[in-house]
Amino acid sequence: MVDQNSNYALQTSEVYVHYGKKMAINNVALNFPKNEVTSLIGPSGCGKSTFLRCLNRMNDVIDICNVKGKFLLNGNVDIYSPDIQVETLREKVGMVFQKPNPFPKTIYENVAYGPKIHGIASSQNELDEIVKDSLHRAGLYEEVKDRMDDIATGLSGGQQQRLCIARAIAIRPEIILMDEPCSALDPIATAKIEDLINELKENYTIIIVTHSMSQASRVSSKTAFFHLGNLVEYGETGKIFTKPDKEQTNDYITGRFG
Amino acid sequence: MLYLSLVLVFILSYSFYFYGKKRALSLKFKKNENLSSLPDYYGYYVVLLVFFPAIIIWFFLLIFKSNFQEMFVMSPVLFPDVATWSSGKFGLVMNKISNLSMIVNLSEIDLTVGDKSILKMASESEIIAAKNLANFDKIYGWSNLTLFIILPVLLGFLATKSISGKLNAQPIVEKIISYVIKGSSYIAIFITFGIFFSLVFEAINFFRYVNFIDFFFNTAWNPNRAFVINASEGFDQEALKEAFGFVPLLTGTLLIASVAMLVAVPLGLLTAIYLAEYASSKVRDIAKPIIEILAGIPTVVYGFFAALSLAPFIKDVGEGVGLPVSAESALAAGLAMGVMIIPFVSSLSDDVIKAVPQSLREGSYAIGATKSETIKKVILPAALAGIMGSFLLAISRAIGETMIVVMAASLRANLTFNPLEPATTITTQIVTSLIGDVEFDNPKTLVAFALGLTLFVMTLILNIAAITIVKKYREKYE
C-alpha cells in the first residue's frame, strides 16, 4: 500500500481510530505531497481533526483514544514505532490550533520556547535571529518588533494566531498541521493567515483542517473529504470542488448537508 | 411563651399566602379584573405585610421585656413617688422586690424564720409588687401569645382587603425582598466592623498603660510583672515598659509559621502538581478529599500529636545526634502546623493548575516539549500568581493558628531563630493573658486586645494580598 515515493512528506494507510468503543476513523489511507497544501474538509464530527491529531501523535494525551495504522514520515520513518520519541516527531511535525494559544509569556519567549527546548540555537545571537526570522515569515515582525518583551496575550486574535505560527516554524518543522486556524478570526485576519499559508508552502508541507470550503479552494492544491470517519474522496482541489466523483461530496460542497 | 408566639407568627403569615393568592384569583376569574402582577405576588405581598410588622414587634417585646417588667412592677399606683427616686434607690427597691418575689407565693409551712422576718419588714405595696413580679412571666407570655394571634390575623385581613387588580404587588414585593437581601449582607459587614472596633477600643485602653513604641519595639516579654505591681499604689510606668515587648512574640510566631511553611509549601505544591497533572482522574477523585480531611481535623488533635508524639520524637532524634533540643521546641509545633496547612496549599494550587487552559498544554506538547518541561516552563509560570495566593492564605492560617501552639509551643517568650529552642506565639499569649481571674483594667489582660488587633491587621494584609494576587491571575484567562 505504502510506496516509497519520496515526493510524499507523509504517507498513511489502514488508519483506524477509536475513542473507547466508538469508532472515529475507519480505514483511511492518505498521502500528503511535499511542499503542497492539503485540505481536510467535512461536516463536524467526521473525524478530520482526529485524523490530523494522529499525524503528530497529539492523540497520545487522550487516554481513551486508540490509534492503529501505518504512518510514514518521508517514506521511511514510522512515527508510531516505539523507537521514535514523540518529542522528536513533533519537532518535525508542528501544529497550529483552532484557538490561538500563546503562552502567557513575552512575545520573544513564545517564539524562543521551542528552539530553547530543542537546543537549536548555539548562541543568544543565533536565538535572536531565529526568533526574528520566524516572526518575519509569519508576517508579524513589523507589528511587534518594538514590543518583543510585551506579554503575548495582549495581542489581537489574528496577531496571536500568527504568533502561534511563528512559534511552530521556529523549530523548523517539515510539516505544519493546522486545525481550523482561522475559525476564531475575523475576515481580515483570516486573509492574512491565508496569504501566509501560500507563502509558507514554499518551504513546508501544510495540512489544514477547515470548515470553510472557500478557504480550502483558496489555499490548497489537494483536498480530502471526510464523512462519518470515512475518507469519501481525495483529489485535486479544483476537481473536488467542480466535478466530484461521489454524490456525497457533491451534496456537501453544494451545501445540501453538513 | 415568647417562642411559641414566634412560631405562630411564622405559621400565620405563611398561611396568608394562600388567602392572598386566592383573593387575587377570585378577582381575576369572578370579577374579570385585570391583575397588574402575577397571582403569586399577591400571596407574597400579604405574607410580607403580615410577617415584617409582626416580627419587628416581636423583637421589640423580646428586647424590652425587662423594661416592661420594671414598668409593671414599679407602677406609680403602688409607689406614687417613684418618678422622683434616684436610680440607686430604684435599684435597691427593685432588688428587694425581686428577692421577695421568690418567697411571696410560698405557703406558711414552707417559709423559714428568715423568710418570715423579711416579709414582715416589707411594706404592703412592696409585697403586692413582689407578687406581680412573680406572676409577670406568665402574664407577659399569655398577653404575648394573644397579641400574636390577633395581630397577624388582623394585618392579614387588612392586607388582603387592600388587594385589587390595580395594585401592582410585584415591585412592592421585590423591593421588600431586596431590602432583606441587602440587610443580610450588611449584617456580616457590620459584625466584621464590630469585632474590629471592639478590639480597637480595648487596645486603646491598653495603650493608656503602655507606650506604643515600648510595645512594638521592646524585646522583653514579662506580662506577669504588671500583675505583681498592681498591689494598690497603681502601676510603675518604668516596670511596665519592660513587661510588654512584642518582638519575641513576633519572632516566635514567624519562626513557627516558617517551619510550617517549609513543610507545607514543598509537600503541598508537589501534591498539587501530582494531582493536577499526573494522577488519573480516579486517583484524584479519591486522594483530593482525603488530603482535604487534614484541614478538617480539629486543631486540638494536632496539638496532642505535636506535644505527645512529635516533640518527644524530635527531642530523642536531636539528642541522638548531639543537639540540645527543648521539649517544647518550635520545630514540633511548626511541623504539626505544617501538616495541617498542606491542604490549603495543595488544594488551592491544584485548582489553579487545573484552571490553566488545556490549549496551553497542547501548544507546548505540539512544539515537542515533554510533560515535565511543559509543567516547569508553561504551566507553573501561568499558575504562579494563584499558587502564590495559596501560599499567602496558608501563611495567614499559620500565623492565626492557636490550639496547636497553645498545646505544643512554649509559654516562655524567647527571642530566637533556632527552631530547636522553645518559642511562644502571639496567639498563645492571647490565650494565657485571658485565663485566670484578672480584671479588665489590668494591662496584663488588656494586652490580649492589642495582640489580637496586631494579629488581625497582619492576617488582613496577608489575605488582601492573597486575594489581589488570585484575582489578577483569574483575569488573565477569563
XYZ file of C-alpha atoms in Angstrom:
736
model
C 0.000 0.000 0.000
C 2.648 2.493 1.057
C 5.031 3.180 -1.781
C 8.471 4.517 -1.188
C 7.933 7.594 -3.285
C 9.844 10.337 -1.519
C 7.682 13.040 -3.063
C 5.382 12.432 -0.153
C 6.106 14.137 3.138
C 3.722 11.834 4.960
C 2.027 8.616 3.951
C -0.738 6.932 5.901
C -2.725 3.769 5.369
C -5.136 1.473 7.208
C -5.758 4.120 9.838
C -8.331 3.259 12.465
C -9.053 5.435 15.496
C -11.333 4.552 18.372
C -12.451 6.688 21.303
C -13.182 3.964 23.800
C -15.513 1.756 21.814
C -16.661 4.468 19.451
C -15.039 4.407 16.034
C -13.808 7.822 14.884
C -11.697 6.918 11.825
C -12.421 3.882 9.696
C -9.687 2.581 7.409
C -8.328 5.801 5.972
C -5.359 5.980 3.643
C -3.995 9.357 2.601
C -0.690 10.628 1.264
C 0.491 14.187 1.591
C 2.734 15.533 -1.192
C 5.756 17.605 -0.216
C 5.519 21.378 -0.219
C 1.863 21.391 -1.025
C -1.207 22.351 0.956
C -3.754 19.625 1.589
C -7.187 20.486 2.994
C -9.270 18.136 5.096
C -12.938 19.048 4.862
C -16.173 17.521 6.095
C -19.048 18.092 8.481
C -18.472 18.400 12.249
C -17.651 15.092 13.882
C -16.465 13.495 10.649
C -13.056 12.712 12.118
C -10.925 15.192 10.197
C -9.452 16.809 13.328
C -8.925 13.401 14.912
C -7.055 12.296 11.813
C -4.948 15.466 11.845
C -4.033 14.904 15.502
C -2.827 11.378 14.633
C -0.150 12.897 12.423
C 1.861 14.373 15.305
C 0.550 11.928 17.908
C -1.373 14.616 19.799
C -3.960 11.938 20.488
C -1.431 10.292 22.816
C -2.523 12.635 25.591
C -6.122 11.423 25.368
C -6.316 8.240 27.443
C -9.266 6.632 25.716
C -8.020 7.336 22.206
C -6.654 4.297 20.405
C -4.831 4.786 17.094
C -3.933 1.998 14.675
C -2.424 2.199 11.195
C 0.715 2.932 9.216
C 2.201 6.409 9.278
C 5.413 7.013 7.355
C 7.330 10.253 7.538
C 9.499 10.935 4.458
C 8.836 7.441 3.212
C 10.862 5.671 5.882
C 10.130 6.789 9.456
C 7.265 5.012 11.200
C 6.003 7.676 13.564
C 4.228 5.252 15.871
C 7.248 2.988 16.234
C 8.407 2.541 19.825
C 11.873 3.742 18.747
C 10.511 7.160 17.891
C 10.455 9.738 20.627
C 7.272 11.703 20.358
C 9.142 14.964 21.105
C 11.441 14.458 18.099
C 8.452 13.718 15.907
C 6.751 16.913 16.963
C 9.911 18.813 16.214
C 9.393 17.758 12.591
C 5.599 17.975 12.555
C 4.429 21.269 14.039
C 0.870 22.229 14.838
C -1.318 25.330 14.939
C -4.585 25.120 16.841
C -8.120 26.315 16.332
C -7.975 28.866 19.107
C -4.788 30.936 19.334
C -2.938 29.639 22.400
C 0.095 31.824 23.052
C 1.802 31.153 26.383
C 1.369 33.893 28.985
C 4.960 34.941 28.394
C 6.570 37.673 26.318
C 6.322 37.606 22.519
C 10.029 36.804 22.347
C 9.763 33.968 24.870
C 6.831 32.448 22.987
C 8.840 32.071 19.804
C 12.090 31.179 21.574
C 10.382 28.433 23.611
C 10.752 25.652 21.010
C 14.304 26.458 19.879
C 15.413 26.584 23.545
C 13.889 23.198 24.339
C 15.349 21.507 21.298
C 18.703 23.249 21.624
C 18.536 24.635 18.103
C 20.466 27.837 18.708
C 24.138 27.711 19.669
C 24.249 31.283 20.969
C 21.991 34.046 22.145
C 22.594 35.878 18.865
C 21.516 32.889 16.858
C 18.402 32.534 19.013
C 17.580 36.204 18.407
C 17.988 35.566 14.686
C 15.682 32.545 14.764
C 13.011 34.486 16.655
C 13.288 37.427 14.272
C 13.249 35.198 11.212
C 10.249 33.177 12.412
C 8.263 36.318 13.160
C 9.235 37.629 9.724
C 7.983 34.537 7.993
C 4.779 34.624 9.991
C 4.319 38.217 8.780
C 4.240 39.537 12.330
C 7.695 41.043 12.772
C 6.890 44.564 11.613
C 3.919 44.743 14.006
C 5.741 43.551 17.122
C 9.398 44.458 16.622
C 9.189 47.292 19.172
C 7.423 45.281 21.839
C 9.112 41.913 21.893
C 9.047 41.994 25.705
C 5.308 42.564 25.979
C 3.089 39.727 27.157
C 1.775 37.853 24.122
C -1.766 37.552 25.454
C -2.141 41.300 24.860
C -2.004 40.843 21.067
C -5.140 40.744 18.934
C -6.618 37.363 17.970
C -5.156 37.458 14.448
C -1.740 38.510 15.745
C -1.850 35.768 18.371
C -2.553 33.172 15.699
C 0.338 34.411 13.565
C 2.498 34.300 16.680
C 1.485 30.669 17.120
C 2.506 30.021 13.526
C 5.834 31.746 14.185
C 6.210 29.590 17.295
C 5.535 26.474 15.241
C 8.022 27.313 12.455
C 10.743 28.451 14.883
C 11.788 24.821 15.363
C 11.985 24.367 11.577
C 9.464 21.615 11.113
C 8.928 19.860 7.821
C 5.179 19.643 8.135
C 2.731 22.092 9.716
C -0.666 20.830 10.829
C -3.363 23.473 11.094
C -6.603 22.680 12.890
C -9.155 25.250 11.699
C -6.635 28.044 12.241
C -8.997 30.822 11.172
C -12.248 29.801 12.813
C -11.742 32.228 15.700
C -10.645 35.121 13.491
C -12.329 37.908 11.547
C -12.164 38.059 7.700
C -9.185 40.442 7.597
C -7.092 38.323 9.959
C -8.214 35.242 8.026
C -6.995 36.762 4.739
C -3.610 37.431 6.330
C -3.285 33.853 7.532
C -4.285 32.541 4.120
C -1.629 34.705 2.439
C 0.796 33.361 4.962
C -0.121 29.753 4.138
C 0.506 30.480 0.468
C 3.979 31.775 1.300
C 4.801 29.018 3.737
C 4.097 26.200 1.313
C 7.363 27.046 -0.465
C 9.228 25.538 2.458
C 6.737 23.423 4.340
C 4.159 20.762 3.756
C 0.891 22.041 5.165
C -2.148 20.037 6.166
C -5.134 22.159 7.106
C -8.494 21.222 8.569
C -11.128 23.757 7.647
C -14.863 24.268 7.770
C -14.725 26.913 5.085
C -14.892 25.405 1.620
C -13.894 28.678 0.040
C -10.803 28.654 2.221
C -9.977 25.119 1.134
C -10.296 26.118 -2.508
C -8.217 29.263 -1.999
C -5.259 27.774 -0.158
C -4.942 24.116 -1.018
C -3.921 22.104 -4.036
C -5.275 18.786 -2.731
C -8.492 18.213 -0.837
C -9.780 15.241 1.131
C -13.451 14.954 2.081
C -14.284 13.045 5.261
C -17.658 11.813 6.349
C -18.536 9.710 9.428
C -14.944 8.625 9.884
C -14.502 7.564 6.270
C -12.400 9.196 3.633
C -15.035 9.698 0.934
C -12.984 11.355 -1.738
C -9.491 12.711 -2.281
C -8.126 14.599 -5.230
C -7.050 17.857 -6.801
C -8.860 20.720 -5.077
C -10.142 22.083 -8.383
C -11.647 18.753 -9.304
C -13.250 18.127 -5.886
C -14.989 21.482 -5.986
C -16.119 21.333 -9.612
C -16.566 17.715 -10.661
C -16.514 15.450 -7.607
C -16.797 11.740 -8.337
C -19.035 10.938 -5.389
C -22.539 12.213 -4.913
C -21.926 12.646 -1.157
C -19.089 15.063 -1.861
C -21.225 16.957 -4.294
C -24.026 17.251 -1.730
C -21.640 18.590 0.881
C -19.875 21.188 -1.224
C -23.137 22.433 -2.702
C -24.432 22.845 0.827
C -27.107 20.160 0.767
C -25.901 18.824 4.143
C -23.264 19.360 6.745
C -44.434 31.514 75.523
C -42.448 34.134 73.664
C -41.023 31.481 71.367
C -44.356 29.862 70.827
C -45.641 33.210 69.618
C -42.694 33.393 67.197
C -43.797 30.067 65.715
C -47.308 31.488 65.492
C -46.038 34.494 63.546
C -44.376 32.206 61.010
C -47.349 29.893 60.595
C -49.965 32.609 60.424
C -48.088 34.831 57.993
C -47.330 31.891 55.719
C -50.937 30.740 55.671
C -51.971 34.159 54.426
C -50.056 33.420 51.232
C -52.860 31.129 50.125
C -55.520 33.575 51.214
C -53.950 36.481 49.313
C -53.433 34.425 46.193
C -56.961 33.099 46.333
C -58.312 36.602 46.645
C -56.294 37.737 43.609
C -57.507 34.785 41.547
C -61.114 35.361 42.507
C -60.755 38.982 41.374
C -59.468 37.733 38.056
C -61.997 34.993 37.371
C -65.129 36.079 39.206
C -64.956 39.841 38.763
C -62.993 39.839 35.497
C -60.478 42.337 36.791
C -57.086 42.548 35.118
C -54.341 41.805 37.624
C -51.279 44.072 37.420
C -48.991 41.328 38.747
C -48.801 37.548 38.628
C -51.151 35.934 41.191
C -48.284 34.568 43.306
C -47.092 38.064 44.051
C -50.364 38.946 45.783
C -49.764 35.994 48.068
C -46.204 37.144 48.834
C -47.482 40.680 49.286
C -49.840 39.651 52.060
C -47.227 37.417 53.692
C -44.676 40.202 53.830
C -47.172 42.749 55.125
C -48.082 40.361 57.925
C -44.654 38.969 58.699
C -42.474 42.060 58.951
C -44.612 44.236 61.238
C -45.273 41.205 63.434
C -41.656 40.117 63.641
C -40.475 43.654 64.385
C -42.970 43.952 67.227
C -41.948 40.521 68.478
C -38.283 41.520 68.666
C -39.251 44.750 70.349
C -41.161 42.869 73.032
C -38.283 40.429 73.498
C -35.586 43.066 73.851
C -37.553 45.398 76.098
C -39.002 42.687 78.298
C -37.045 43.874 81.368
C -38.260 47.443 80.836
C -41.843 46.263 80.697
C -41.176 44.252 83.817
C -39.967 47.326 85.695
C -42.868 49.404 84.491
C -45.248 46.681 85.568
C -43.720 46.115 88.989
C -42.817 49.676 89.969
C -46.117 51.162 88.917
C -46.994 54.629 90.274
C -50.189 53.091 91.632
C -48.126 51.186 94.218
C -45.314 53.701 94.619
C -46.776 57.165 93.975
C -43.437 58.986 94.253
C -41.450 56.521 92.087
C -40.763 59.153 89.453
C -38.717 61.190 91.943
C -36.478 58.287 93.119
C -32.809 58.258 92.325
C -31.600 55.357 90.219
C -29.770 53.999 93.280
C -32.910 53.852 95.362
C -34.856 52.455 92.433
C -32.303 49.656 92.080
C -32.374 48.845 95.782
C -36.143 48.597 95.901
C -36.205 46.560 92.708
C -33.658 44.200 94.220
C -35.684 43.838 97.400
C -38.822 43.121 95.417
C -37.165 40.520 93.269
C -35.880 38.777 96.435
C -39.345 38.963 97.919
C -40.863 37.539 94.759
C -39.112 34.239 95.402
C -40.841 33.667 98.728
C -44.017 35.650 98.339
C -46.010 32.771 96.898
C -44.761 30.143 99.327
C -47.238 28.683 101.789
C -46.899 29.408 105.516
C -45.368 25.960 106.161
C -42.587 26.330 103.609
C -41.411 29.670 104.931
C -38.327 29.730 107.106
C -37.882 32.046 110.061
C -35.627 34.307 107.999
C -38.191 34.486 105.237
C -40.879 35.489 107.663
C -38.816 38.307 109.087
C -38.062 39.594 105.612
C -41.765 39.518 104.780
C -42.510 41.444 107.963
C -40.048 44.124 107.025
C -41.643 44.658 103.626
C -44.343 47.252 103.077
C -47.777 46.354 101.774
C -47.162 47.776 98.327
C -43.787 46.046 98.087
C -45.449 42.703 98.704
C -48.050 43.382 96.034
C -45.260 44.398 93.673
C -43.383 41.173 94.511
C -46.497 39.136 93.749
C -46.843 40.968 90.464
C -43.222 40.221 89.660
C -43.686 36.547 90.463
C -46.578 36.426 88.042
C -45.017 38.651 85.431
C -43.606 35.943 83.145
C -46.920 34.201 82.948
C -48.847 37.395 82.283
C -46.321 38.644 79.763
C -46.280 35.297 77.952
C -50.012 34.963 77.678
C -50.569 38.509 76.568
C -47.817 37.989 74.028
C -49.458 34.887 72.676
C -52.812 36.622 72.413
C -51.218 39.570 70.688
C -49.562 37.389 68.105
C -52.763 35.634 67.264
C -54.762 38.825 66.879
C -52.092 40.950 65.203
C -51.180 38.704 62.243
C -54.807 37.839 61.566
C -55.788 41.493 61.647
C -52.884 42.531 59.423
C -53.597 39.638 57.090
C -57.200 40.555 56.576
C -56.356 44.243 56.096
C -53.671 43.437 53.568
C -55.882 41.013 51.692
C -58.658 43.559 51.648
C -56.319 46.064 50.024
C -55.704 43.762 47.062
C -57.262 44.985 43.856
C -56.477 44.469 40.209
C -54.844 47.885 40.100
C -52.486 47.115 42.962
C -49.124 46.198 41.420
C -47.809 43.824 44.047
C -44.678 42.708 42.223
C -42.492 45.843 42.608
C -43.541 46.163 46.248
C -42.636 42.554 46.999
C -39.364 42.798 45.116
C -38.435 45.987 46.911
C -39.037 44.418 50.331
C -37.090 41.303 49.362
C -34.217 43.378 48.040
C -34.049 45.195 51.381
C -33.965 41.862 53.188
C -31.145 40.588 50.979
C -29.201 43.792 51.339
C -29.769 43.766 55.091
C -28.386 40.247 55.430
C -25.156 41.143 53.701
C -24.774 44.314 55.723
C -25.143 42.300 58.919
C -21.996 40.333 58.067
C -20.148 43.547 57.271
C -21.314 45.267 60.453
C -20.238 42.289 62.533
C -16.770 42.435 60.993
C -16.515 46.103 61.824
C -17.977 45.449 65.267
C -15.261 42.904 66.014
C -12.618 45.241 64.692
C -13.786 48.200 66.758
C -14.221 46.204 69.951
C -10.581 45.203 69.506
C -9.566 48.785 68.793
C -11.254 50.237 71.882
C -9.799 47.682 74.263
C -6.409 48.072 72.610
C -6.602 51.829 73.154
C -7.197 51.100 76.847
C -4.055 49.022 76.856
C -2.001 51.732 75.230
C -3.000 54.088 78.071
C -0.814 51.972 80.317
C 1.919 51.026 77.899
C 3.655 53.201 75.390
C 3.040 52.338 71.739
C 6.728 52.285 70.912
C 7.624 50.244 74.010
C 5.089 47.638 72.991
C 6.204 47.209 69.412
C 9.954 47.526 69.846
C 10.878 46.147 73.256
C 12.438 42.730 73.289
C 11.350 41.544 76.742
C 8.003 39.919 77.386
C 7.153 39.546 81.096
C 3.452 40.274 81.441
C 3.346 38.896 84.991
C 5.231 41.943 86.206
C 2.176 44.067 85.612
C 0.221 41.664 87.748
C 2.590 41.817 90.655
C 2.995 45.560 90.643
C -0.723 46.207 90.779
C -0.719 45.986 94.562
C -2.572 49.149 95.400
C -0.303 52.052 94.581
C -1.008 51.861 90.834
C 1.362 50.893 88.094
C 5.020 51.619 87.934
C 5.493 53.069 84.468
C 9.134 52.039 84.307
C 8.313 48.422 85.112
C 5.504 48.383 82.554
C 7.975 49.448 79.909
C 9.845 46.215 80.478
C 6.782 43.992 80.731
C 5.233 44.081 77.276
C 7.757 43.761 74.480
C 6.089 42.445 71.331
C 9.266 41.495 69.433
C 9.875 37.999 70.868
C 6.239 37.094 70.210
C 6.548 38.245 66.625
C 9.765 36.317 66.059
C 8.274 33.244 67.736
C 5.187 33.437 65.555
C 7.237 33.917 62.409
C 9.627 31.132 63.393
C 6.861 28.593 63.909
C 4.985 29.771 60.814
C 8.194 29.489 58.762
C 8.746 25.919 59.900
C 5.126 25.212 58.968
C 5.573 26.767 55.529
C 8.790 24.815 54.974
C 6.713 21.681 55.427
C 3.560 22.774 53.649
C 4.975 24.509 50.568
C 7.029 21.687 49.063
C 4.668 18.906 50.120
C 1.576 20.857 49.124
C 2.914 22.082 45.803
C 4.268 18.695 44.726
C 0.983 17.110 45.765
C -0.872 19.669 43.681
C 1.312 19.013 40.642
C 0.826 15.288 41.013
C -2.928 15.572 41.436
C -3.417 18.047 38.609
C -1.006 16.696 36.014
C -0.076 13.101 36.711
C -2.799 11.407 38.726
C -5.573 9.653 36.860
C -8.972 11.154 37.484
C -9.844 8.152 39.651
C -6.874 8.682 41.962
C -7.539 12.406 42.050
C -11.194 11.957 42.984
C -10.196 9.803 45.940
C -6.941 11.469 47.005
C -8.057 15.079 46.975
C -10.880 14.734 49.534
C -8.634 12.593 51.734
C -5.930 15.252 51.738
C -8.534 17.880 52.455
C -9.520 15.939 55.578
C -6.189 17.111 57.028
C -7.622 20.619 57.169
C -10.745 19.306 58.855
C -9.020 17.529 61.747
C -9.665 19.563 64.896
C -6.524 21.550 65.632
C -6.546 20.328 69.213
C -5.829 16.861 67.837
C -2.785 18.230 66.024
C -1.894 19.739 69.378
C -1.876 16.298 71.035
C 0.078 14.933 68.142
C 2.682 17.683 68.347
C 3.010 17.696 72.133
C 2.857 13.963 72.835
C 4.331 12.288 69.755
C 6.273 14.747 67.653
C 8.063 16.751 70.359
C 9.491 13.731 72.241
C 10.471 12.160 68.941
C 12.329 15.270 67.828
C 13.976 15.521 71.238
C 15.160 11.909 71.023
C 16.463 12.296 67.493
C 18.138 15.592 68.357
C 19.837 14.156 71.411
C 20.853 11.137 69.367
C 22.892 13.371 67.079
C 24.101 15.518 69.957
C 21.861 18.568 69.517
C 20.237 20.167 72.541
C 16.508 20.065 71.815
C 13.921 21.566 74.081
C 10.869 19.505 74.999
C 8.663 22.289 73.686
C 10.595 23.122 70.560
C 9.271 25.479 67.911
C 10.074 22.720 65.456
C 7.444 20.328 66.823
C 4.689 22.932 66.792
C 5.749 24.115 63.349
C 5.805 20.612 61.870
C 2.326 19.776 63.137
C 1.043 23.109 61.872
C 2.715 22.486 58.535
C 0.875 19.209 58.133
C -2.368 20.968 58.944
C -1.927 23.608 56.230
C -0.788 21.218 53.479
C -4.309 21.060 52.061
C -4.511 24.856 51.880
C -1.548 24.801 49.517
C -2.307 21.569 47.693
C -5.999 22.053 47.162
C -5.856 25.669 46.001
C -2.752 25.118 43.875
C -4.348 22.042 42.338
C -7.343 24.166 41.395
C -5.254 26.893 39.762
C -3.066 24.378 37.929
C -6.184 22.645 36.672
C -7.521 26.029 35.589
C -4.586 26.588 33.217
C -6.234 26.029 29.839
C -5.659 22.673 28.178
C -4.792 24.574 24.979
C -1.568 25.815 26.603
C -0.539 22.254 27.416
C -1.286 21.121 23.874
C 0.539 24.145 22.491
C 3.618 23.165 24.421
C 3.380 19.466 23.536
C 2.910 20.371 19.869
C 6.265 22.128 19.902
C 7.802 18.913 21.149
C 8.137 19.771 24.817
C 7.996 16.905 27.290
C 5.490 16.819 30.086
C 7.968 17.961 32.709
C 9.193 20.830 30.523
C 5.604 21.835 29.924
C 4.882 21.846 33.649
C 8.041 23.739 34.561
C 8.068 26.292 31.765
C 4.435 26.845 30.860
C 2.001 25.614 33.476
C 3.687 26.658 36.709
C 4.557 30.152 35.414
C 0.993 30.547 34.187
C -0.398 29.412 37.543
C 2.250 31.206 39.607
C 0.072 34.030 40.860
C -2.607 31.620 42.022
C -0.037 29.402 43.695
C 1.413 32.431 45.478
C -2.099 33.291 46.617
C -2.438 29.833 48.126
C 0.871 30.289 49.967
C -0.266 33.580 51.440
C -3.559 32.098 52.603
C -1.618 29.251 54.213
C 0.718 31.700 55.970
C -2.151 33.715 57.359
C -3.713 30.489 58.607
C -0.413 29.502 60.216
C 0.017 32.865 61.917
C -3.513 32.834 63.288
C -3.445 29.205 64.421
C -3.895 28.917 68.179
C -4.655 25.484 69.540
C -1.579 23.674 68.221
C 0.803 26.258 69.606
C -1.032 26.538 72.923
C -0.508 22.810 73.382
C 2.846 22.292 71.766
C 4.758 25.563 71.900
C 6.261 27.075 74.971
C 4.794 29.843 77.127
C 8.171 31.444 77.627
C 8.934 34.302 75.266
C 12.274 33.623 73.735
C 13.924 35.844 71.184
C 15.462 33.230 68.933
C 15.547 31.914 65.403
C 16.652 28.439 66.416
C 13.731 26.038 65.858
C 15.148 23.613 68.432
C 14.580 26.134 71.195
C 11.205 26.880 72.716
C 9.288 29.840 71.342
C 5.905 31.337 72.015
C 3.445 32.935 69.656
C 1.042 35.864 69.644
C -1.982 33.585 69.840
C -0.589 31.585 72.753
C -0.023 34.764 74.729
C -3.534 35.995 73.972
C -4.914 32.802 75.435
C -2.728 32.890 78.549
C -3.440 36.557 79.232
C -7.178 35.909 79.270
C -7.012 32.838 81.504
C -7.399 33.355 85.238
C -9.032 35.998 87.406
C -7.696 39.224 86.081
C -9.796 42.358 85.913
C -10.240 44.199 82.682
C -8.411 47.262 83.983
C -5.112 45.461 84.163
C -2.678 45.754 81.259
C -1.911 42.035 81.579
C -5.437 41.322 80.387
C -5.775 44.248 78.047
C -2.642 43.292 76.179
C -4.678 40.459 74.645
C -6.601 43.021 72.649
C -3.513 44.837 71.474
C -2.079 41.493 70.386
C -5.356 40.487 68.789
C -5.525 43.741 66.876
C -1.962 43.336 65.640
C -2.693 39.786 64.562
C -5.908 40.881 62.875
C -4.060 43.530 60.885
C -1.262 41.110 59.953
C -3.580 38.423 58.623
C -5.813 41.027 56.996
C -2.879 42.345 54.995
C -1.862 38.822 54.006
C -5.407 37.960 52.975
C -5.815 41.121 50.926
C -2.514 40.405 49.211
C -3.605 36.829 48.519
C -6.988 37.852 47.147
C -5.463 40.539 44.927
C -2.957 38.087 43.513
C -5.523 35.368 42.893
C -7.844 37.881 41.237
C -5.116 39.159 38.968
C -4.422 35.608 37.935
C -8.066 34.918 37.110
C -8.322 37.980 34.887
C -5.558 36.658 32.689
C -7.625 33.777 31.382
C -11.191 35.000 31.506
